[in-house]
RNA sequence: GGCGCUAUCGUCUAGAGGCCUAGGACACAGCCCUCUCAAGGCUGGUACACGGGUUCGACUCCCGUUAGCGCUACCA
């Protein structure tokens, strides 16, 4: 048996949708698992909507996810001649025929059927022109489309995820394969390309299930064995509807901007509709490849849960060494407009345990670097009210003790000693000493342990912030 | 309307006739840890859409119902 050849074939008509990304991931995983070849083909035949910029976004998105292609990108538009040649071969072989009906006439037929409440289907016997008129149009050199003569028999296949799926050819139209301008229609182009690229496994979204019998019929007419088909389920939004840009981030690039790590995104996407069979959630890439199989792909559509993605990202974040976060955090800080002159490593180290995304890390660092970003939150106000006079008193005492600490001793272990001693010396609860400092330094009630926070912000800046926070 | 696909906790899923009084994860609640939060540990609630078969036995097989989705273009 020769190595499988799979392909991902997006249309460059927009951003890289997470559903498309997952389809690409499954293809890639399958190729890597089986030692096969992953082909990237850009289906840019819709000239109206396809752009180079969109193509680039798709390429960037795949690269970001670590999905690498072995061949391509091929452009479907460049293969137009072959598509036409294949369609014309079908015509010559009697598997297709010319249809001289104009699109206006076709529309009229459709409208008529609709008025009668009957479903419209193109049937050659009923729709074709009378022989004389047909001959006249042909002789006059009028434009025509080429329709595929759908065989009136059962068309079935064993889908790798759904099992056997069967259609009756009689339920299918004689669909157009060549437009009147001579260009091929989607189903024709896909089959022509998949044959030319010797694709053995077509792994794609299950919205293509109903295209499959048409394509199989085309393979058979063309004298080629159809590939294995694997139709993977759709990805839905939290509302159970199709994931749309309006409701949630639907593009891979959005998650990149949100500070999601590619490894986390890949892991999350892989588990949306596929499962290795056990209880694991965090699955390293090598293991993912080793365990991937088409049989374990879910038949049912899956809801994309951004909360779980964030959780997973947090898991990856905690495993990631600080050095690897330097660049991503730097980029996010630049996007936030924070100028960074100092080593970010200790700052990242201080906040990353409490962060689920790179963006969240950057936001916290921004506050530690730039006092103007401090915002008193509701929890802080509540706590201040609850502490009453003690807020100002404890802050003042803390300021005195901390000011006595010189720069050389300004590190977490020493500062912790100072603060614990302070609390003990006048019988205050440790929290009543710590929390006011935390509020003074960040505006909030949540952060890394206060001694570490003081270190992250630095001695002089910390003292300034504490002094500034003392009421009165 | 026609044809097709699907149906386990709120969500992602495990489950290939007895291992299931249905397991894990996210989320949620409580407890522990603790200056706060996160992480971690422990505990808890919540699911086999419905109805018929088949079988000694059905979450698992078959049929029907219902619901959701897809396609039904000279779009891809």
PDB file of C-alpha atoms in Angstrom, chain A residues 118-278:
ATOM      1  CA  UNK A 118     -43.242  21.767  -6.181  1.00  0.00           C
ATOM      2  CA  UNK A 119     -39.544  21.195  -5.673  1.00  0.00           C
ATOM      3  CA  UNK A 120     -37.481  22.086  -8.714  1.00  0.00           C
ATOM      4  CA  UNK A 121     -35.148  19.500 -10.081  1.00  0.00           C
ATOM      5  CA  UNK A 122     -33.300  19.622 -13.332  1.00  0.00           C
ATOM      6  CA  UNK A 123     -34.429  16.602 -15.312  1.00  0.00           C
ATOM      7  CA  UNK A 124     -33.152  16.241 -18.810  1.00  0.00           C
ATOM      8  CA  UNK A 125     -36.330  14.778 -20.226  1.00  0.00           C
ATOM      9  CA  UNK A 126     -38.451  17.571 -18.852  1.00  0.00           C
ATOM     10  CA  UNK A 127     -36.130  20.530 -19.018  1.00  0.00           C
ATOM     11  CA  UNK A 128     -34.213  20.055 -22.193  1.00  0.00           C
ATOM     12  CA  UNK A 129     -35.215  22.160 -25.199  1.00  0.00           C
ATOM     13  CA  UNK A 130     -37.138  20.612 -28.094  1.00  0.00           C
ATOM     14  CA  UNK A 131     -34.702  19.009 -30.521  1.00  0.00           C
ATOM     15  CA  UNK A 132     -35.227  21.593 -33.233  1.00  0.00           C
ATOM     16  CA  UNK A 133     -34.628  24.576 -30.946  1.00  0.00           C
ATOM     17  CA  UNK A 134     -31.646  22.891 -29.442  1.00  0.00           C
ATOM     18  CA  UNK A 135     -30.156  22.277 -32.879  1.00  0.00           C
ATOM     19  CA  UNK A 136     -30.845  25.854 -33.863  1.00  0.00           C
ATOM     20  CA  UNK A 137     -29.024  27.237 -30.841  1.00  0.00           C
ATOM     21  CA  UNK A 138     -26.110  24.895 -31.350  1.00  0.00           C
ATOM     22  CA  UNK A 139     -25.836  25.840 -35.027  1.00  0.00           C
ATOM     23  CA  UNK A 140     -26.019  29.499 -34.080  1.00  0.00           C
ATOM     24  CA  UNK A 141     -23.091  28.962 -31.729  1.00  0.00           C
ATOM     25  CA  UNK A 142     -25.013  30.094 -28.679  1.00  0.00           C
ATOM     26  CA  UNK A 143     -23.429  29.535 -25.270  1.00  0.00           C
ATOM     27  CA  UNK A 144     -24.196  26.377 -23.347  1.00  0.00           C
ATOM     28  CA  UNK A 145     -23.388  24.765 -20.052  1.00  0.00           C
ATOM     29  CA  UNK A 146     -22.243  21.176 -19.733  1.00  0.00           C
ATOM     30  CA  UNK A 147     -24.295  18.967 -17.462  1.00  0.00           C
ATOM     31  CA  UNK A 148     -23.214  15.684 -15.994  1.00  0.00           C
ATOM     32  CA  UNK A 149     -25.602  12.808 -16.726  1.00  0.00           C
ATOM     33  CA  UNK A 150     -26.168  11.461 -13.231  1.00  0.00           C
ATOM     34  CA  UNK A 151     -26.365   7.682 -13.262  1.00  0.00           C
ATOM     35  CA  UNK A 152     -29.746   6.458 -12.033  1.00  0.00           C
ATOM     36  CA  UNK A 153     -28.405   4.017  -9.511  1.00  0.00           C
ATOM     37  CA  UNK A 154     -27.412   3.788  -5.883  1.00  0.00           C
ATOM     38  CA  UNK A 155     -24.263   5.660  -4.971  1.00  0.00           C
ATOM     39  CA  UNK A 156     -22.810   4.686  -1.621  1.00  0.00           C
ATOM     40  CA  UNK A 157     -19.545   4.781   0.242  1.00  0.00           C
ATOM     41  CA  UNK A 158     -18.097   3.732   3.562  1.00  0.00           C
ATOM     42  CA  UNK A 159     -17.363   6.983   5.282  1.00  0.00           C
ATOM     43  CA  UNK A 160     -14.445   6.707   7.676  1.00  0.00           C
ATOM     44  CA  UNK A 161     -16.333   8.518  10.391  1.00  0.00           C
ATOM     45  CA  UNK A 162     -20.000   7.889   9.581  1.00  0.00           C
ATOM     46  CA  UNK A 163     -19.933   4.377   8.199  1.00  0.00           C
ATOM     47  CA  UNK A 164     -22.007   3.555   5.135  1.00  0.00           C
ATOM     48  CA  UNK A 165     -23.835   6.451   3.523  1.00  0.00           C
ATOM     49  CA  UNK A 166     -26.095   5.789   0.578  1.00  0.00           C
ATOM     50  CA  UNK A 167     -27.874   7.972  -1.991  1.00  0.00           C
ATOM     51  CA  UNK A 168     -30.056   7.321  -4.953  1.00  0.00           C
ATOM     52  CA  UNK A 169     -28.771   8.818  -8.179  1.00  0.00           C
ATOM     53  CA  UNK A 170     -32.381   9.544  -9.085  1.00  0.00           C
ATOM     54  CA  UNK A 171     -32.529  12.044  -6.209  1.00  0.00           C
ATOM     55  CA  UNK A 172     -29.661  13.990  -7.686  1.00  0.00           C
ATOM     56  CA  UNK A 173     -29.769  16.584 -10.452  1.00  0.00           C
ATOM     57  CA  UNK A 174     -27.802  16.454 -13.650  1.00  0.00           C
ATOM     58  CA  UNK A 175     -25.618  19.160 -12.219  1.00  0.00           C
ATOM     59  CA  UNK A 176     -23.595  21.610 -14.256  1.00  0.00           C
ATOM     60  CA  UNK A 177     -19.881  20.860 -14.531  1.00  0.00           C
ATOM     61  CA  UNK A 178     -18.920  23.584 -16.998  1.00  0.00           C
ATOM     62  CA  UNK A 179     -20.329  27.094 -16.979  1.00  0.00           C
ATOM     63  CA  UNK A 180     -21.279  28.779 -20.231  1.00  0.00           C
ATOM     64  CA  UNK A 181     -17.980  30.661 -20.065  1.00  0.00           C
ATOM     65  CA  UNK A 182     -16.159  27.328 -20.120  1.00  0.00           C
ATOM     66  CA  UNK A 183     -14.990  27.367 -16.513  1.00  0.00           C
ATOM     67  CA  UNK A 184     -15.524  24.375 -14.252  1.00  0.00           C
ATOM     68  CA  UNK A 185     -17.887  24.302 -11.333  1.00  0.00           C
ATOM     69  CA  UNK A 186     -16.718  23.365  -7.828  1.00  0.00           C
ATOM     70  CA  UNK A 187     -17.502  19.640  -7.842  1.00  0.00           C
ATOM     71  CA  UNK A 188     -15.806  19.167 -11.205  1.00  0.00           C
ATOM     72  CA  UNK A 189     -12.743  21.136 -10.175  1.00  0.00           C
ATOM     73  CA  UNK A 190     -12.381  19.289  -6.887  1.00  0.00           C
ATOM     74  CA  UNK A 191     -12.563  15.861  -8.464  1.00  0.00           C
ATOM     75  CA  UNK A 192     -10.221  16.840 -11.267  1.00  0.00           C
ATOM     76  CA  UNK A 193      -7.725  18.187  -8.736  1.00  0.00           C
ATOM     77  CA  UNK A 194      -8.011  15.323  -6.284  1.00  0.00           C
ATOM     78  CA  UNK A 195      -7.379  12.870  -9.106  1.00  0.00           C
ATOM     79  CA  UNK A 196      -4.452  14.876 -10.461  1.00  0.00           C
ATOM     80  CA  UNK A 197      -2.949  15.214  -6.992  1.00  0.00           C
ATOM     81  CA  UNK A 198      -3.528  11.511  -6.329  1.00  0.00           C
ATOM     82  CA  UNK A 199      -5.433  12.233  -3.123  1.00  0.00           C
ATOM     83  CA  UNK A 200      -6.261   9.001  -1.300  1.00  0.00           C
ATOM     84  CA  UNK A 201      -8.193  10.348   1.702  1.00  0.00           C
ATOM     85  CA  UNK A 202     -10.552  13.279   1.626  1.00  0.00           C
ATOM     86  CA  UNK A 203     -10.982  14.558   5.177  1.00  0.00           C
ATOM     87  CA  UNK A 204     -13.346  17.541   5.170  1.00  0.00           C
ATOM     88  CA  UNK A 205     -16.328  19.124   6.898  1.00  0.00           C
ATOM     89  CA  UNK A 206     -19.568  17.175   6.874  1.00  0.00           C
ATOM     90  CA  UNK A 207     -21.316  20.002   5.084  1.00  0.00           C
ATOM     91  CA  UNK A 208     -19.774  18.287   2.062  1.00  0.00           C
ATOM     92  CA  UNK A 209     -21.589  15.001   2.584  1.00  0.00           C
ATOM     93  CA  UNK A 210     -24.161  15.877  -0.017  1.00  0.00           C
ATOM     94  CA  UNK A 211     -21.474  16.764  -2.555  1.00  0.00           C
ATOM     95  CA  UNK A 212     -19.898  13.372  -2.126  1.00  0.00           C
ATOM     96  CA  UNK A 213     -22.278  11.257  -4.218  1.00  0.00           C
ATOM     97  CA  UNK A 214     -21.902  13.722  -7.087  1.00  0.00           C
ATOM     98  CA  UNK A 215     -18.162  13.548  -6.795  1.00  0.00           C
ATOM     99  CA  UNK A 216     -18.138   9.768  -6.604  1.00  0.00           C
ATOM    100  CA  UNK A 217     -20.226   9.638  -9.781  1.00  0.00           C
ATOM    101  CA  UNK A 218     -17.648  11.886 -11.409  1.00  0.00           C
ATOM    102  CA  UNK A 219     -14.784   9.645 -10.312  1.00  0.00           C
ATOM    103  CA  UNK A 220     -16.569   6.626 -11.763  1.00  0.00           C
ATOM    104  CA  UNK A 221     -17.326   8.334 -15.066  1.00  0.00           C
ATOM    105  CA  UNK A 222     -13.732   9.466 -15.267  1.00  0.00           C
ATOM    106  CA  UNK A 223     -12.607   5.893 -14.671  1.00  0.00           C
ATOM    107  CA  UNK A 224     -10.941   6.508 -11.316  1.00  0.00           C
ATOM    108  CA  UNK A 225     -11.313   4.836  -7.973  1.00  0.00           C
ATOM    109  CA  UNK A 226     -12.803   7.322  -5.469  1.00  0.00           C
ATOM    110  CA  UNK A 227     -10.704   8.129  -2.400  1.00  0.00           C
ATOM    111  CA  UNK A 228     -11.657   7.291   1.162  1.00  0.00           C
ATOM    112  CA  UNK A 229     -13.981   9.969   2.516  1.00  0.00           C
ATOM    113  CA  UNK A 230     -13.999  11.095   6.128  1.00  0.00           C
ATOM    114  CA  UNK A 231     -16.550  13.745   6.991  1.00  0.00           C
ATOM    115  CA  UNK A 232     -15.785  15.545  10.215  1.00  0.00           C
ATOM    116  CA  UNK A 233     -18.502  17.341  12.182  1.00  0.00           C
ATOM    117  CA  UNK A 234     -19.071  21.073  12.310  1.00  0.00           C
ATOM    118  CA  UNK A 235     -17.995  23.360  15.113  1.00  0.00           C
ATOM    119  CA  UNK A 236     -20.753  25.446  16.669  1.00  0.00           C
ATOM    120  CA  UNK A 237     -20.829  28.540  18.874  1.00  0.00           C
ATOM    121  CA  UNK A 238     -21.908  28.504  22.526  1.00  0.00           C
ATOM    122  CA  UNK A 239     -25.440  29.264  21.374  1.00  0.00           C
ATOM    123  CA  UNK A 240     -25.508  26.037  19.398  1.00  0.00           C
ATOM    124  CA  UNK A 241     -25.523  27.932  16.129  1.00  0.00           C
ATOM    125  CA  UNK A 242     -22.840  28.037  13.527  1.00  0.00           C
ATOM    126  CA  UNK A 243     -19.769  29.791  14.882  1.00  0.00           C
ATOM    127  CA  UNK A 244     -19.980  33.295  13.543  1.00  0.00           C
ATOM    128  CA  UNK A 245     -17.683  36.212  13.823  1.00  0.00           C
ATOM    129  CA  UNK A 246     -20.452  38.283  15.331  1.00  0.00           C
ATOM    130  CA  UNK A 247     -20.950  36.198  18.466  1.00  0.00           C
ATOM    131  CA  UNK A 248     -17.517  34.863  19.285  1.00  0.00           C
ATOM    132  CA  UNK A 249     -14.061  34.894  17.865  1.00  0.00           C
ATOM    133  CA  UNK A 250     -14.289  32.534  14.917  1.00  0.00           C
ATOM    134  CA  UNK A 251     -10.932  33.175  13.295  1.00  0.00           C
ATOM    135  CA  UNK A 252      -7.699  31.570  14.345  1.00  0.00           C
ATOM    136  CA  UNK A 253      -6.045  34.988  14.285  1.00  0.00           C
ATOM    137  CA  UNK A 254      -8.464  36.232  16.950  1.00  0.00           C
ATOM    138  CA  UNK A 255      -7.174  33.657  19.397  1.00  0.00           C
ATOM    139  CA  UNK A 256      -3.625  34.545  18.564  1.00  0.00           C
ATOM    140  CA  UNK A 257      -4.460  38.155  19.469  1.00  0.00           C
ATOM    141  CA  UNK A 258      -6.170  37.008  22.652  1.00  0.00           C
ATOM    142  CA  UNK A 259      -2.905  35.519  23.842  1.00  0.00           C
ATOM    143  CA  UNK A 260      -3.647  31.867  23.229  1.00  0.00           C
ATOM    144  CA  UNK A 261      -0.606  29.656  22.726  1.00  0.00           C
ATOM    145  CA  UNK A 262      -0.514  27.672  19.480  1.00  0.00           C
ATOM    146  CA  UNK A 263       0.112  24.416  21.314  1.00  0.00           C
ATOM    147  CA  UNK A 264      -2.959  24.971  23.477  1.00  0.00           C
ATOM    148  CA  UNK A 265      -5.095  25.883  20.489  1.00  0.00           C
ATOM    149  CA  UNK A 266      -3.918  22.790  18.653  1.00  0.00           C
ATOM    150  CA  UNK A 267      -4.621  20.551  21.644  1.00  0.00           C
ATOM    151  CA  UNK A 268      -8.038  22.070  22.174  1.00  0.00           C
ATOM    152  CA  UNK A 269      -9.013  21.837  18.523  1.00  0.00           C
ATOM    153  CA  UNK A 270      -7.854  18.243  18.295  1.00  0.00           C
ATOM    154  CA  UNK A 271     -10.124  17.301  21.177  1.00  0.00           C
ATOM    155  CA  UNK A 272     -13.111  19.006  19.597  1.00  0.00           C
ATOM    156  CA  UNK A 273     -14.550  16.087  17.724  1.00  0.00           C
ATOM    157  CA  UNK A 274     -11.746  13.646  18.294  1.00  0.00           C
ATOM    158  CA  UNK A 275     -10.731  11.721  21.362  1.00  0.00           C
ATOM    159  CA  UNK A 276      -7.841   9.357  21.935  1.00  0.00           C
ATOM    160  CA  UNK A 277     -10.276   7.147  23.827  1.00  0.00           C
ATOM    161  CA  UNK A 278      -9.038   7.738  27.341  1.00  0.00           C
TER     162      UNK A 278
END
